[in-house]
Coordinates of C-alpha atoms in Angstrom, one line a residue:
Chain A
X1 CA 4.1 -3.6 -19.5
X2 CA 2.6 0.1 -18.9
X3 CA 1.9 -0.8 -15.4
X4 CA -1.8 -0.3 -13.5
X5 CA -3.0 2.7 -15.3
X6 CA -5.4 4.8 -13.0
X7 CA -7.6 7.7 -13.7
X8 CA -8.5 10.6 -13.4
X9 CA -5.2 11.5 -11.3
X10 CA -6.8 14.3 -9.6
X11 CA -10.2 15.0 -9.5
X12 CA -11.8 18.0 -7.5
X13 CA -15.7 18.1 -6.9
X14 CA -18.5 19.3 -4.7
X15 CA -20.5 17.6 -1.9
X16 CA -23.4 15.2 -3.2
X17 CA -21.4 14.7 -6.5
X18 CA -20.8 10.6 -7.5
X19 CA -17.5 10.1 -8.3
X20 CA -15.9 8.4 -9.7
X21 CA -13.0 6.3 -10.5
X22 CA -10.8 3.3 -12.9
X23 CA -8.4 1.1 -12.9
X24 CA -6.4 -1.1 -15.3
X25 CA -5.0 -3.6 -13.7
X26 CA -1.6 -5.6 -15.6
X27 CA -2.4 -7.9 -17.5
X28 CA -2.7 -11.7 -16.7
X29 CA -3.0 -10.9 -12.9
X30 CA -5.5 -12.1 -11.0
X31 CA -6.0 -10.2 -8.1
X32 CA -6.5 -6.1 -7.8
X33 CA -7.1 -3.9 -4.6
X34 CA -8.7 -0.7 -4.1
X35 CA -6.6 1.4 -0.7
X36 CA -7.6 4.3 -0.3
X37 CA -4.6 6.9 2.1
X38 CA -4.8 9.1 4.2
X39 CA -2.2 11.0 6.6
X40 CA -4.4 10.1 9.5
X41 CA -4.8 6.3 8.9
X42 CA -1.6 5.0 6.2
X43 CA -3.0 2.4 3.5
X44 CA -6.1 1.4 4.1
X45 CA -7.8 -1.5 1.9
X46 CA -10.8 -1.4 0.4
X47 CA -12.1 -4.4 -1.6
X48 CA -10.0 -6.8 -3.4
X49 CA -10.8 -8.9 -5.8
X50 CA -10.4 -12.1 -7.7
X51 CA -10.8 -13.9 -11.0
X52 CA -13.1 -10.0 -11.6
X53 CA -14.5 -11.6 -8.3
X54 CA -15.3 -8.8 -5.4
X55 CA -14.0 -11.4 -2.2
X56 CA -13.6 -9.2 0.4
X57 CA -15.3 -6.0 0.6
X58 CA -15.0 -5.5 4.2
X59 CA -12.6 -2.2 3.9
X60 CA -15.8 -0.4 2.0
X61 CA -16.9 2.4 4.6
X62 CA -20.1 2.7 3.9
X63 CA -22.7 2.2 1.2
X64 CA -21.9 4.9 -0.4
X65 CA -19.1 3.1 -2.2
X66 CA -19.0 1.0 -5.0
X67 CA -16.5 -1.9 -6.4
X68 CA -17.0 -3.1 -10.0
X69 CA -15.0 -5.6 -12.0
X70 CA -16.3 -6.1 -15.2
X71 CA -13.5 -8.2 -16.9
X72 CA -10.0 -9.3 -16.2
X73 CA -8.6 -5.1 -17.3
X74 CA -10.9 -3.6 -16.0
X75 CA -12.6 -1.9 -12.5
X76 CA -14.0 1.0 -11.3
X77 CA -14.6 2.4 -7.8
X78 CA -17.9 4.9 -7.8
X79 CA -19.0 7.8 -4.9
X80 CA -22.2 8.3 -4.6
X81 CA -22.9 10.9 -3.1
X82 CA -19.5 12.3 -1.9
X83 CA -18.3 13.7 0.9
X84 CA -15.6 16.0 2.5
X85 CA -13.9 13.4 5.0
X86 CA -14.1 11.3 1.2
X87 CA -10.9 13.1 0.5
X88 CA -7.5 11.3 -0.1
X89 CA -5.6 9.3 -2.5
X90 CA -7.4 6.5 -3.8
X91 CA -4.7 4.0 -5.2
X92 CA -4.9 0.8 -7.6
X93 CA -2.7 -2.4 -6.8
X94 CA -2.6 -5.8 -8.8
X95 CA -1.1 -9.2 -8.5
X96 CA -0.7 -12.0 -9.2
X97 CA -1.8 -15.7 -8.1
X98 CA 0.3 -17.1 -5.8
X99 CA -0.5 -20.7 -5.7
X100 CA 1.5 -21.2 -2.9
X101 CA -0.7 -19.5 -0.6
X102 CA 1.0 -17.0 0.6
X103 CA 1.2 -13.2 0.7
X104 CA 4.6 -13.5 -1.0
X105 CA 4.1 -11.8 -4.8
X106 CA 4.0 -8.1 -5.4
X107 CA 1.6 -6.0 -5.4
X108 CA 1.7 -3.3 -7.7
X109 CA 0.1 0.4 -7.3
X110 CA -0.9 1.8 -10.3
X111 CA -0.1 5.6 -9.8
X112 CA -2.7 6.9 -7.8
X113 CA -6.5 9.6 -8.0
X114 CA -6.4 11.9 -5.4
X115 CA -9.7 13.2 -4.9
X116 CA -10.7 16.6 -3.0
X117 CA -14.4 17.1 -1.9
X118 CA -15.4 20.3 -0.8
Chain B
X1 CA -6.0 -0.9 16.7
X2 CA -2.4 -0.3 14.0
X3 CA -1.5 -4.6 14.1
X4 CA 1.8 -2.6 12.8
X5 CA 4.0 -0.3 15.0
X6 CA 6.8 1.9 13.1
X7 CA 8.8 4.5 14.3
X8 CA 9.9 7.1 13.8
X9 CA 7.1 9.1 11.9
X10 CA 9.1 11.3 11.2
X11 CA 13.0 11.3 10.2
X12 CA 15.6 14.2 8.6
X13 CA 18.7 13.3 8.1
X14 CA 21.9 14.1 6.1
X15 CA 22.7 13.1 3.2
X16 CA 25.6 10.4 4.0
X17 CA 24.2 9.5 7.4
X18 CA 23.1 6.0 8.4
X19 CA 19.9 5.1 9.9
X20 CA 17.2 2.7 10.6
X21 CA 13.5 2.2 11.7
X22 CA 11.5 0.2 12.3
X23 CA 8.5 -2.1 12.3
X24 CA 6.7 -3.7 15.7
X25 CA 3.9 -5.9 15.6
X26 CA 2.6 -8.3 18.9
X27 CA 0.9 -10.8 15.6
X28 CA 3.6 -13.0 14.4
X29 CA 3.8 -12.9 9.7
X30 CA 4.0 -15.5 7.2
X31 CA 6.3 -13.0 6.2
X32 CA 6.8 -9.4 5.8
X33 CA 7.1 -6.8 2.2
X34 CA 8.5 -2.7 2.7
X35 CA 7.6 -0.2 0.5
X36 CA 9.0 2.5 -0.3
X37 CA 6.8 5.1 -1.4
X38 CA 7.7 8.8 -3.4
X39 CA 5.1 12.0 -4.6
X40 CA 2.5 11.5 -6.1
X41 CA 2.8 7.6 -7.1
X42 CA 2.5 4.7 -5.2
X43 CA 4.5 2.7 -3.9
X44 CA 6.8 0.5 -4.8
X45 CA 8.0 -3.1 -3.3
X46 CA 12.1 -3.0 -1.9
X47 CA 12.2 -6.5 -0.4
X48 CA 9.6 -9.6 0.9
X49 CA 11.3 -11.6 3.9
X50 CA 10.1 -14.9 5.4
X51 CA 11.9 -16.5 7.2
X52 CA 12.8 -16.0 10.6
X53 CA 16.1 -13.8 11.7
X54 CA 16.4 -13.5 7.5
X55 CA 19.0 -10.8 6.5
X56 CA 19.0 -9.3 3.1
X57 CA 20.3 -6.7 1.4
X58 CA 19.3 -4.0 -1.6
X59 CA 22.1 -2.4 -2.3
X60 CA 22.9 0.6 0.7
X61 CA 19.6 -1.0 1.9
X62 CA 19.2 -3.6 5.0
X63 CA 16.7 -5.5 5.7
X64 CA 15.7 -7.9 9.5
X65 CA 12.6 -10.3 9.2
X66 CA 12.6 -10.8 13.8
X67 CA 13.6 -14.1 15.1
X68 CA 10.1 -14.6 16.0
X69 CA 8.5 -12.9 13.1
X70 CA 6.9 -10.0 14.6
X71 CA 8.7 -7.5 13.6
X72 CA 11.4 -6.5 11.3
X73 CA 14.1 -3.9 10.0
X74 CA 15.9 -1.9 7.2
X75 CA 17.7 -0.3 7.6
X76 CA 20.2 2.3 5.4
X77 CA 23.7 2.8 4.7
X78 CA 25.3 7.0 4.2
X79 CA 21.8 7.9 2.9
X80 CA 21.5 10.0 -0.2
X81 CA 18.9 12.2 -1.8
X82 CA 16.8 9.5 -3.3
X83 CA 16.0 7.5 -0.2
X84 CA 13.6 10.6 0.0
X85 CA 10.4 9.0 0.5
X86 CA 7.8 7.5 2.7
X87 CA 8.7 3.4 3.7
X88 CA 6.1 0.9 4.6
X89 CA 5.9 -2.0 5.9
X90 CA 2.6 -4.2 5.3
X91 CA 3.1 -8.2 6.9
X92 CA 0.9 -11.1 4.9
X93 CA -1.3 -12.9 8.5
X94 CA -2.8 -15.2 8.1
X95 CA -5.4 -14.4 10.0
X96 CA -6.5 -11.9 8.0
X97 CA -8.6 -13.6 4.8
X98 CA -4.7 -13.0 2.5
X99 CA -5.3 -9.2 3.5
X100 CA -2.0 -7.3 3.9
X101 CA -1.2 -5.3 6.8
X102 CA -0.4 -2.1 6.8
X103 CA 1.6 0.4 8.9
X104 CA 1.3 4.2 8.3
X105 CA 4.8 4.5 7.7
X106 CA 7.9 6.4 8.1
X107 CA 8.6 9.7 6.5
X108 CA 12.0 10.3 5.4
X109 CA 14.0 13.5 4.0
X110 CA 17.6 12.7 3.3
X111 CA 19.3 16.1 2.7
X112 CA 21.7 17.7 0.6

């Protein structure tokens, strides 16, 4: 398996532009997570999906951020309009369902997208 | 408020030295995971600890979960340059809708 795939790896854009980040989870995984990582705030969960359905989007900073998962093999995170404070590394992660109901399963992370908003 | 406090934040040591990093909380966790993240990559799971007092070993790395399941430590024996990276702990907290709570990490540099 190729692991979690993210694109692009790097994105540089100007303030006000729309940015779309893409993620392909590991085949067969039921959960998909979008994270943002900065030096100051560390790794923050933005939103997660279970079986393509958004379960918790309480970490999404504001209405400028939106995420979709149209099918089990693809998800997008969109920022419109982008602002300099959105500059960060954005990670997508996936994991299989833990039927025991405990969070002991491994989350597999993609390599991340480094976003710079000028 | 950071529910998981990691210390130290930064650590720079020479190859061959031993070190311990900590992950502390006032909350009880069902389980706790340790990840290592190398520059330009995503975090990779090292271990999951579930039972209070549990000790797990992964080659030169020893992980311990506190008896009360509120804290954990990672001890590295005879550090190597390949151990360099960001070490993150993440807790599974029943009150958090099964979302992991992440510490800010300990950035470890092992110098040759």
